[in-house]
Structure formats: C-alpha cells, structure tokens
Amino acid sequence: MKEALLDYIDHKLNQEDMGRVFPITFQGKEYFVKRDISNYRSSWVKPSPRAAFDHEFYMMNFVRTQLPLAPEIIGFREHYFVTPNYGKNLTYYGHLPQEHPEDSSLEDLAIHVFYAFGKALGMLHDYGMAHGRPALRDIVYNPDTDDVMLLDWENARRWYEFTPAGWDLLIFIHSFIREGDLPQSYLYAAMNGYSTARCAQETVLHVKEVLHKRDYLFKFCRLLEPFHFVDTEAAVKSFDFIHGLKIE
C-alpha cells in the first residue's frame, strides 16, 4: 500500500503544482504531504528549504523513538514525506464554542484539549526535547484517541537567551494571545497541564528572568500600541501574562 500511495503522489505532482504542504485522500484515508521547497519566508527567519526539510525529517523520527508527539512518516521520496492526517488544530477547537454556543459541552472540550496540549508539551520538555514553534495552528487533537500531536518540526532557531523549553513556552503563549479572541481560561488550562511536568517551575522562572532582563524591548512595544500591530500587541500581553503567573 505504501508504494502505491507514493506512486499516486508522484502522479499528482507530475500533473500539477501542489504547493509545499498539501492534503490528499488515498483509498479512503487522509494524509498530508510536505515537500522540500520554499515557503517564501526570509532566510533570516528560516534556514534553506532543504535544511529545514532534513531537520524536520530527523526531529520527527527522533521524537517518535521517545514519545508519540510527532507525526509518523509513513512514506517518503527524496523531495517529500507523507504523514497521516491527525485531526483539527487548536485554533479550530478554540473557536468551536463560539461558533456553536448552543452546545455547552464544547467549552469543556476546548478546556480539555488545551490542558492535554500543555501536559504533552511538559512531557516533551521533561524528556529533554523541544518543538521550536508550538503555534496553535501546528498542534492538532484527535478526539477518537484523545491524543495531541505537534506538527511542523522544522524550526530550530530561537532567541539565544532562552532554553529550547523556555522558547517553546513563550512562543505558545504568544501564539495563543495573537489569536485575539480566545478565552484566557483556555490558556490557563494549557498552563495547568504544563504544570504537571517536572521541569515546569524551572522553565517558567527562566522565561520570567529573561523577559525581565529585556523588559526595555517590551516597553518599546508598548509605544507601538497605537498602531495595533498584531505581533507587538501580543508580545506585550505575553509579557504581562507570564509575569502574572504564580509559581508555587
């Protein structure tokens, strides 16, 4: 079946430009294909497409030797790899209660999903590993198995003062706040899940310390508030949220 799937993908790619990441359905099952081509972001932000592709391929295989938090690569060619479709992302689950207010159970589901992610991230950090950019769109949840999966493992760059775990935590909080309209109860649920990790207290204190040392950067961001830049507003709110966290 694997070879038939890869042949099918080869045929699709020969017929049309499918983009860098695209979904396919084969024999009734859904998959995602990721290619080693550019996403047209600055090379300062991301390494070359091939380097990012190779890094992600290695990270996904390595993480799966320890924890089931990275997608399984079920087939690959020189210029792409294939993973199953593991479900909807946290952005989807975060907005679900707003879109269906008549269903009161969705609020509990969203809180559970964010808690499950926080617990999974803490587990990853306890194993001495990190994701690199755990944004809401790259975290998926499967309600059938009650499992969280982290996608997009290609990001290796970070602010040098942060540990990999600290950078993960900051990026997740920033990504959450950047959404703009999600209840903070979901973010607190994720932090409660993360607090179950052995490394949680140390990591939160580390992030607090680095942000305190660089508070002048966030003072500058506050000066930009009249312009309503999404990223700088989220950075300021992330700073305030992290400094407001209680460490016990």
PDB file of C-alpha atoms in Angstrom:
ATOM      1  CA  MET A   1       0.000   0.000   0.000  1.00  0.00           C
ATOM      2  CA  LYS A   2       2.824   2.419   0.840  1.00  0.00           C
ATOM      3  CA  GLU A   3       4.395   2.169  -2.590  1.00  0.00           C
ATOM      4  CA  ALA A   4       1.000   2.625  -4.247  1.00  0.00           C
ATOM      5  CA  LEU A   5       0.447   5.755  -2.144  1.00  0.00           C
ATOM      6  CA  LEU A   6       3.828   7.185  -3.144  1.00  0.00           C
ATOM      7  CA  ASP A   7       3.175   6.404  -6.808  1.00  0.00           C
ATOM      8  CA  TYR A   8      -0.154   8.217  -6.515  1.00  0.00           C
ATOM      9  CA  ILE A   9       1.572  11.270  -5.023  1.00  0.00           C
ATOM     10  CA  ASP A  10       4.238  11.207  -7.740  1.00  0.00           C
ATOM     11  CA  HIS A  11       1.473  11.225 -10.331  1.00  0.00           C
ATOM     12  CA  LYS A  12      -0.260  14.187  -8.649  1.00  0.00           C
ATOM     13  CA  LEU A  13       2.976  16.155  -8.545  1.00  0.00           C
ATOM     14  CA  ASN A  14       3.676  15.432 -12.197  1.00  0.00           C
ATOM     15  CA  GLN A  15       0.230  16.702 -13.127  1.00  0.00           C
ATOM     16  CA  GLU A  16       0.181  19.996 -11.197  1.00  0.00           C
ATOM     17  CA  ASP A  17       1.957  22.178  -8.656  1.00  0.00           C
ATOM     18  CA  MET A  18       0.547  21.039  -5.323  1.00  0.00           C
ATOM     19  CA  GLY A  19       2.399  23.555  -3.153  1.00  0.00           C
ATOM     20  CA  ARG A  20       4.692  22.981  -0.212  1.00  0.00           C
ATOM     21  CA  VAL A  21       2.191  21.194   2.055  1.00  0.00           C
ATOM     22  CA  PHE A  22      -0.996  19.635   0.746  1.00  0.00           C
ATOM     23  CA  PRO A  23      -3.642  17.094   1.808  1.00  0.00           C
ATOM     24  CA  ILE A  24      -4.515  14.024  -0.204  1.00  0.00           C
ATOM     25  CA  THR A  25      -7.047  11.234   0.141  1.00  0.00           C
ATOM     26  CA  PHE A  26      -5.994   7.753  -0.888  1.00  0.00           C
ATOM     27  CA  GLN A  27      -8.093   4.611  -0.529  1.00  0.00           C
ATOM     28  CA  GLY A  28     -10.444   6.403   1.848  1.00  0.00           C
ATOM     29  CA  LYS A  29      -7.714   7.696   4.197  1.00  0.00           C
ATOM     30  CA  GLU A  30      -6.439  11.254   4.589  1.00  0.00           C
ATOM     31  CA  TYR A  31      -2.767  12.212   4.509  1.00  0.00           C
ATOM     32  CA  PHE A  32      -0.525  15.262   4.322  1.00  0.00           C
ATOM     33  CA  VAL A  33       2.473  15.644   2.033  1.00  0.00           C
ATOM     34  CA  LYS A  34       5.333  18.023   2.794  1.00  0.00           C
ATOM     35  CA  ARG A  35       7.915  18.977   0.174  1.00  0.00           C
ATOM     36  CA  ASP A  36      11.422  20.447   0.389  1.00  0.00           C
ATOM     37  CA  ILE A  37      10.522  23.708  -1.325  1.00  0.00           C
ATOM     38  CA  SER A  38      10.461  27.266  -0.024  1.00  0.00           C
ATOM     39  CA  ASN A  39       7.549  28.835   1.809  1.00  0.00           C
ATOM     40  CA  TYR A  40       8.944  32.205   0.691  1.00  0.00           C
ATOM     41  CA  ARG A  41       9.810  33.400   4.171  1.00  0.00           C
ATOM     42  CA  SER A  42      13.028  35.278   4.839  1.00  0.00           C
ATOM     43  CA  SER A  43      16.095  33.059   5.144  1.00  0.00           C
ATOM     44  CA  TRP A  44      16.905  35.047   8.304  1.00  0.00           C
ATOM     45  CA  VAL A  45      13.790  33.600   9.878  1.00  0.00           C
ATOM     46  CA  LYS A  46      14.183  30.097   8.481  1.00  0.00           C
ATOM     47  CA  PRO A  47      17.065  28.100   7.038  1.00  0.00           C
ATOM     48  CA  SER A  48      17.159  26.875   3.460  1.00  0.00           C
ATOM     49  CA  PRO A  49      14.202  24.712   2.400  1.00  0.00           C
ATOM     50  CA  ARG A  50      16.344  21.588   2.179  1.00  0.00           C
ATOM     51  CA  ALA A  51      17.993  22.181   5.555  1.00  0.00           C
ATOM     52  CA  ALA A  52      14.589  22.753   7.160  1.00  0.00           C
ATOM     53  CA  PHE A  53      13.216  19.640   5.463  1.00  0.00           C
ATOM     54  CA  ASP A  54      16.120  17.462   6.646  1.00  0.00           C
ATOM     55  CA  HIS A  55      15.914  18.872  10.179  1.00  0.00           C
ATOM     56  CA  GLU A  56      12.204  18.174  10.378  1.00  0.00           C
ATOM     57  CA  PHE A  57      12.605  14.654   8.992  1.00  0.00           C
ATOM     58  CA  TYR A  58      15.240  13.896  11.640  1.00  0.00           C
ATOM     59  CA  MET A  59      13.302  15.508  14.506  1.00  0.00           C
ATOM     60  CA  MET A  60      10.055  13.700  13.761  1.00  0.00           C
ATOM     61  CA  ASN A  61      11.759  10.322  13.630  1.00  0.00           C
ATOM     62  CA  PHE A  62      13.820  11.029  16.757  1.00  0.00           C
ATOM     63  CA  VAL A  63      10.901  12.293  18.846  1.00  0.00           C
ATOM     64  CA  ARG A  64       8.843   9.231  17.955  1.00  0.00           C
ATOM     65  CA  THR A  65      11.534   6.983  19.436  1.00  0.00           C
ATOM     66  CA  GLN A  66      10.676   8.599  22.790  1.00  0.00           C
ATOM     67  CA  LEU A  67       7.113   9.947  22.650  1.00  0.00           C
ATOM     68  CA  PRO A  68       4.132   9.741  20.251  1.00  0.00           C
ATOM     69  CA  LEU A  69       4.024  13.524  19.855  1.00  0.00           C
ATOM     70  CA  ALA A  70       5.414  13.842  16.319  1.00  0.00           C
ATOM     71  CA  PRO A  71       3.651  12.559  13.202  1.00  0.00           C
ATOM     72  CA  GLU A  72       4.667   9.184  11.851  1.00  0.00           C
ATOM     73  CA  ILE A  73       6.387   9.389   8.475  1.00  0.00           C
ATOM     74  CA  ILE A  74       4.655   6.568   6.636  1.00  0.00           C
ATOM     75  CA  GLY A  75       6.497   7.060   3.361  1.00  0.00           C
ATOM     76  CA  PHE A  76       8.946   9.362   1.641  1.00  0.00           C
ATOM     77  CA  ARG A  77      10.835  10.168  -1.506  1.00  0.00           C
ATOM     78  CA  GLU A  78      13.915  12.346  -1.884  1.00  0.00           C
ATOM     79  CA  HIS A  79      11.877  15.556  -2.029  1.00  0.00           C
ATOM     80  CA  TYR A  80       8.821  14.874   0.159  1.00  0.00           C
ATOM     81  CA  PHE A  81       7.446  12.834   3.029  1.00  0.00           C
ATOM     82  CA  VAL A  82       3.934  11.683   3.931  1.00  0.00           C
ATOM     83  CA  THR A  83       2.140  11.641   7.286  1.00  0.00           C
ATOM     84  CA  PRO A  84      -1.400  10.725   8.343  1.00  0.00           C
ATOM     85  CA  ASN A  85      -3.971  13.437   8.975  1.00  0.00           C
ATOM     86  CA  TYR A  86      -4.172  13.533  12.776  1.00  0.00           C
ATOM     87  CA  GLY A  87      -7.128  15.896  13.174  1.00  0.00           C
ATOM     88  CA  LYS A  88      -8.116  19.529  13.671  1.00  0.00           C
ATOM     89  CA  ASN A  89      -5.784  22.088  15.232  1.00  0.00           C
ATOM     90  CA  LEU A  90      -6.105  24.099  18.447  1.00  0.00           C
ATOM     91  CA  THR A  91      -7.298  27.169  16.555  1.00  0.00           C
ATOM     92  CA  TYR A  92     -10.289  25.107  15.419  1.00  0.00           C
ATOM     93  CA  TYR A  93     -11.074  23.776  18.900  1.00  0.00           C
ATOM     94  CA  GLY A  94     -10.546  27.188  20.478  1.00  0.00           C
ATOM     95  CA  HIS A  95     -13.182  28.794  18.256  1.00  0.00           C
ATOM     96  CA  LEU A  96     -15.627  25.875  18.292  1.00  0.00           C
ATOM     97  CA  PRO A  97     -17.628  27.001  21.387  1.00  0.00           C
ATOM     98  CA  GLN A  98     -18.082  30.494  19.870  1.00  0.00           C
ATOM     99  CA  GLU A  99     -19.326  29.023  16.609  1.00  0.00           C
ATOM    100  CA  HIS A 100     -21.785  26.649  18.323  1.00  0.00           C
ATOM    101  CA  PRO A 101     -22.975  28.429  21.509  1.00  0.00           C
ATOM    102  CA  GLU A 102     -25.980  26.121  21.708  1.00  0.00           C
ATOM    103  CA  ASP A 103     -23.706  23.185  22.625  1.00  0.00           C
ATOM    104  CA  SER A 104     -22.499  23.741  26.200  1.00  0.00           C
ATOM    105  CA  SER A 105     -20.238  20.668  26.084  1.00  0.00           C
ATOM    106  CA  LEU A 106     -17.851  22.323  23.618  1.00  0.00           C
ATOM    107  CA  GLU A 107     -16.494  24.680  26.269  1.00  0.00           C
ATOM    108  CA  ASP A 108     -15.418  21.703  28.396  1.00  0.00           C
ATOM    109  CA  LEU A 109     -13.967  20.039  25.307  1.00  0.00           C
ATOM    110  CA  ALA A 110     -11.864  23.100  24.459  1.00  0.00           C
ATOM    111  CA  ILE A 111     -10.520  23.334  28.008  1.00  0.00           C
ATOM    112  CA  HIS A 112      -9.679  19.627  27.922  1.00  0.00           C
ATOM    113  CA  VAL A 113      -7.877  19.949  24.587  1.00  0.00           C
ATOM    114  CA  PHE A 114      -5.722  22.847  25.794  1.00  0.00           C
ATOM    115  CA  TYR A 115      -4.965  21.046  29.057  1.00  0.00           C
ATOM    116  CA  ALA A 116      -3.952  17.945  27.088  1.00  0.00           C
ATOM    117  CA  PHE A 117      -1.621  20.023  24.944  1.00  0.00           C
ATOM    118  CA  GLY A 118       0.004  21.678  27.968  1.00  0.00           C
ATOM    119  CA  LYS A 119       0.571  18.272  29.537  1.00  0.00           C
ATOM    120  CA  ALA A 120       2.044  16.937  26.272  1.00  0.00           C
ATOM    121  CA  LEU A 121       4.398  19.918  25.941  1.00  0.00           C
ATOM    122  CA  GLY A 122       5.564  19.441  29.516  1.00  0.00           C
ATOM    123  CA  MET A 123       6.193  15.766  28.831  1.00  0.00           C
ATOM    124  CA  LEU A 124       8.249  16.667  25.764  1.00  0.00           C
ATOM    125  CA  HIS A 125      10.347  19.073  27.821  1.00  0.00           C
ATOM    126  CA  ASP A 126      10.815  16.533  30.616  1.00  0.00           C
ATOM    127  CA  TYR A 127      12.360  14.248  28.009  1.00  0.00           C
ATOM    128  CA  GLY A 128      14.859  16.991  27.164  1.00  0.00           C
ATOM    129  CA  MET A 129      13.306  17.792  23.775  1.00  0.00           C
ATOM    130  CA  ALA A 130      11.565  20.856  22.334  1.00  0.00           C
ATOM    131  CA  HIS A 131       9.426  21.652  19.329  1.00  0.00           C
ATOM    132  CA  GLY A 132      10.748  25.051  18.233  1.00  0.00           C
ATOM    133  CA  ARG A 133       7.481  26.820  17.415  1.00  0.00           C
ATOM    134  CA  PRO A 134       4.370  25.306  19.001  1.00  0.00           C
ATOM    135  CA  ALA A 135       1.830  27.647  17.388  1.00  0.00           C
ATOM    136  CA  LEU A 136      -1.867  26.834  17.701  1.00  0.00           C
ATOM    137  CA  ARG A 137      -2.188  26.012  14.006  1.00  0.00           C
ATOM    138  CA  ASP A 138       0.525  23.359  14.318  1.00  0.00           C
ATOM    139  CA  ILE A 139      -0.980  21.497  17.291  1.00  0.00           C
ATOM    140  CA  VAL A 140      -3.740  19.015  16.488  1.00  0.00           C
ATOM    141  CA  TYR A 141      -6.091  16.908  18.586  1.00  0.00           C
ATOM    142  CA  ASN A 142      -7.763  13.612  17.749  1.00  0.00           C
ATOM    143  CA  PRO A 143     -10.975  13.154  19.781  1.00  0.00           C
ATOM    144  CA  ASP A 144     -11.206   9.480  18.845  1.00  0.00           C
ATOM    145  CA  THR A 145      -7.910   8.664  20.580  1.00  0.00           C
ATOM    146  CA  ASP A 146      -7.727  11.683  22.941  1.00  0.00           C
ATOM    147  CA  ASP A 147      -4.232  12.381  21.599  1.00  0.00           C
ATOM    148  CA  VAL A 148      -2.344  15.597  20.923  1.00  0.00           C
ATOM    149  CA  MET A 149       0.122  15.788  18.042  1.00  0.00           C
ATOM    150  CA  LEU A 150       2.620  18.538  17.222  1.00  0.00           C
ATOM    151  CA  LEU A 151       3.201  19.294  13.547  1.00  0.00           C
ATOM    152  CA  ASP A 152       5.866  21.333  11.731  1.00  0.00           C
ATOM    153  CA  TRP A 153       9.121  20.316  13.442  1.00  0.00           C
ATOM    154  CA  GLU A 154      11.378  22.276  11.100  1.00  0.00           C
ATOM    155  CA  ASN A 155      12.011  25.281  13.336  1.00  0.00           C
ATOM    156  CA  ALA A 156      15.416  25.189  15.003  1.00  0.00           C
ATOM    157  CA  ARG A 157      16.126  28.896  15.545  1.00  0.00           C
ATOM    158  CA  ARG A 158      15.274  30.770  18.718  1.00  0.00           C
ATOM    159  CA  TRP A 159      16.209  33.819  20.791  1.00  0.00           C
ATOM    160  CA  TYR A 160      19.614  32.707  22.059  1.00  0.00           C
ATOM    161  CA  GLU A 161      18.978  33.633  25.714  1.00  0.00           C
ATOM    162  CA  PHE A 162      16.134  31.164  26.019  1.00  0.00           C
ATOM    163  CA  THR A 163      16.442  27.463  26.602  1.00  0.00           C
ATOM    164  CA  PRO A 164      14.596  25.410  23.968  1.00  0.00           C
ATOM    165  CA  ALA A 165      11.849  24.655  26.513  1.00  0.00           C
ATOM    166  CA  GLY A 166      11.564  28.314  27.519  1.00  0.00           C
ATOM    167  CA  TRP A 167      11.311  29.390  23.896  1.00  0.00           C
ATOM    168  CA  ASP A 168       8.575  26.795  23.273  1.00  0.00           C
ATOM    169  CA  LEU A 169       6.562  28.116  26.197  1.00  0.00           C
ATOM    170  CA  LEU A 170       6.905  31.749  25.157  1.00  0.00           C
ATOM    171  CA  ILE A 171       6.019  31.034  21.524  1.00  0.00           C
ATOM    172  CA  PHE A 172       2.914  29.070  22.511  1.00  0.00           C
ATOM    173  CA  ILE A 173       1.676  31.853  24.801  1.00  0.00           C
ATOM    174  CA  HIS A 174       2.348  34.460  22.111  1.00  0.00           C
ATOM    175  CA  SER A 175       0.576  32.326  19.501  1.00  0.00           C
ATOM    176  CA  PHE A 176      -2.453  31.937  21.768  1.00  0.00           C
ATOM    177  CA  ILE A 177      -2.704  35.638  22.583  1.00  0.00           C
ATOM    178  CA  ARG A 178      -2.140  36.529  18.934  1.00  0.00           C
ATOM    179  CA  GLU A 179      -5.461  34.850  18.102  1.00  0.00           C
ATOM    180  CA  GLY A 180      -7.065  37.797  19.862  1.00  0.00           C
ATOM    181  CA  ASP A 181     -10.451  36.372  20.754  1.00  0.00           C
ATOM    182  CA  LEU A 182      -9.891  33.159  22.703  1.00  0.00           C
ATOM    183  CA  PRO A 183     -10.897  32.977  26.392  1.00  0.00           C
ATOM    184  CA  GLN A 184      -7.925  33.099  28.768  1.00  0.00           C
ATOM    185  CA  SER A 185      -9.413  30.108  30.553  1.00  0.00           C
ATOM    186  CA  TYR A 186      -8.037  28.004  27.672  1.00  0.00           C
ATOM    187  CA  LEU A 187      -4.550  29.438  28.158  1.00  0.00           C
ATOM    188  CA  TYR A 188      -4.723  28.772  31.888  1.00  0.00           C
ATOM    189  CA  ALA A 189      -5.879  25.229  31.125  1.00  0.00           C
ATOM    190  CA  ALA A 190      -2.760  24.742  28.971  1.00  0.00           C
ATOM    191  CA  MET A 191      -0.563  26.143  31.748  1.00  0.00           C
ATOM    192  CA  ASN A 192      -2.239  23.845  34.290  1.00  0.00           C
ATOM    193  CA  GLY A 193      -1.447  20.914  32.024  1.00  0.00           C
ATOM    194  CA  TYR A 194       2.133  22.131  31.661  1.00  0.00           C
ATOM    195  CA  SER A 195       2.477  22.442  35.445  1.00  0.00           C
ATOM    196  CA  THR A 196       2.348  18.636  35.716  1.00  0.00           C
ATOM    197  CA  ALA A 197       5.852  18.473  34.195  1.00  0.00           C
ATOM    198  CA  ARG A 198       8.883  18.135  36.434  1.00  0.00           C
ATOM    199  CA  CYS A 199      10.569  20.989  34.591  1.00  0.00           C
ATOM    200  CA  ALA A 200       7.569  23.357  34.648  1.00  0.00           C
ATOM    201  CA  GLN A 201       8.549  25.593  37.546  1.00  0.00           C
ATOM    202  CA  GLU A 202      12.144  25.921  36.377  1.00  0.00           C
ATOM    203  CA  THR A 203      11.057  26.736  32.824  1.00  0.00           C
ATOM    204  CA  VAL A 204       8.515  29.388  33.820  1.00  0.00           C
ATOM    205  CA  LEU A 205      11.047  31.043  36.155  1.00  0.00           C
ATOM    206  CA  HIS A 206      13.611  31.019  33.356  1.00  0.00           C
ATOM    207  CA  VAL A 207      11.203  32.739  30.938  1.00  0.00           C
ATOM    208  CA  LYS A 208      10.310  35.314  33.584  1.00  0.00           C
ATOM    209  CA  GLU A 209      14.002  36.040  34.180  1.00  0.00           C
ATOM    210  CA  VAL A 210      14.866  36.522  30.506  1.00  0.00           C
ATOM    211  CA  LEU A 211      11.861  38.765  29.894  1.00  0.00           C
ATOM    212  CA  HIS A 212      12.692  40.831  32.979  1.00  0.00           C
ATOM    213  CA  LYS A 213      16.246  41.361  31.703  1.00  0.00           C
ATOM    214  CA  ARG A 214      14.890  42.549  28.348  1.00  0.00           C
ATOM    215  CA  ASP A 215      11.883  44.499  29.598  1.00  0.00           C
ATOM    216  CA  TYR A 216      13.049  47.563  27.639  1.00  0.00           C
ATOM    217  CA  LEU A 217      12.124  45.736  24.437  1.00  0.00           C
ATOM    218  CA  PHE A 218       8.570  45.351  25.657  1.00  0.00           C
ATOM    219  CA  LYS A 219       8.463  48.985  26.765  1.00  0.00           C
ATOM    220  CA  PHE A 220       9.270  49.833  23.154  1.00  0.00           C
ATOM    221  CA  CYS A 221       6.492  47.508  22.003  1.00  0.00           C
ATOM    222  CA  ARG A 222       4.073  49.387  24.260  1.00  0.00           C
ATOM    223  CA  LEU A 223       4.964  52.601  22.437  1.00  0.00           C
ATOM    224  CA  LEU A 224       3.751  50.952  19.229  1.00  0.00           C
ATOM    225  CA  GLU A 225       0.321  50.094  20.643  1.00  0.00           C
ATOM    226  CA  PRO A 226      -1.456  52.982  18.833  1.00  0.00           C
ATOM    227  CA  PHE A 227      -0.508  51.294  15.544  1.00  0.00           C
ATOM    228  CA  HIS A 228      -2.174  47.991  16.610  1.00  0.00           C
ATOM    229  CA  PHE A 229       0.496  45.711  15.189  1.00  0.00           C
ATOM    230  CA  VAL A 230      -0.721  42.194  15.987  1.00  0.00           C
ATOM    231  CA  ASP A 231       2.665  40.738  16.901  1.00  0.00           C
ATOM    232  CA  THR A 232       3.819  43.602  19.131  1.00  0.00           C
ATOM    233  CA  GLU A 233       0.477  43.755  20.936  1.00  0.00           C
ATOM    234  CA  ALA A 234       0.646  40.005  21.521  1.00  0.00           C
ATOM    235  CA  ALA A 235       4.256  40.353  22.725  1.00  0.00           C
ATOM    236  CA  VAL A 236       3.247  42.919  25.372  1.00  0.00           C
ATOM    237  CA  LYS A 237       0.289  40.823  26.516  1.00  0.00           C
ATOM    238  CA  SER A 238       2.501  37.723  26.660  1.00  0.00           C
ATOM    239  CA  PHE A 239       4.996  39.636  28.805  1.00  0.00           C
ATOM    240  CA  ASP A 240       2.239  40.675  31.200  1.00  0.00           C
ATOM    241  CA  PHE A 241       0.699  37.196  31.301  1.00  0.00           C
ATOM    242  CA  ILE A 242       3.986  35.459  32.067  1.00  0.00           C
ATOM    243  CA  HIS A 243       4.928  37.929  34.776  1.00  0.00           C
ATOM    244  CA  GLY A 244       1.494  37.442  36.317  1.00  0.00           C
ATOM    245  CA  LEU A 245       1.915  33.680  36.637  1.00  0.00           C
ATOM    246  CA  LYS A 246       2.147  32.445  40.221  1.00  0.00           C
ATOM    247  CA  ILE A 247       4.961  29.992  40.943  1.00  0.00           C
ATOM    248  CA  GLU A 248       4.357  27.608  43.829  1.00  0.00           C
TER     249      GLU A 248
END
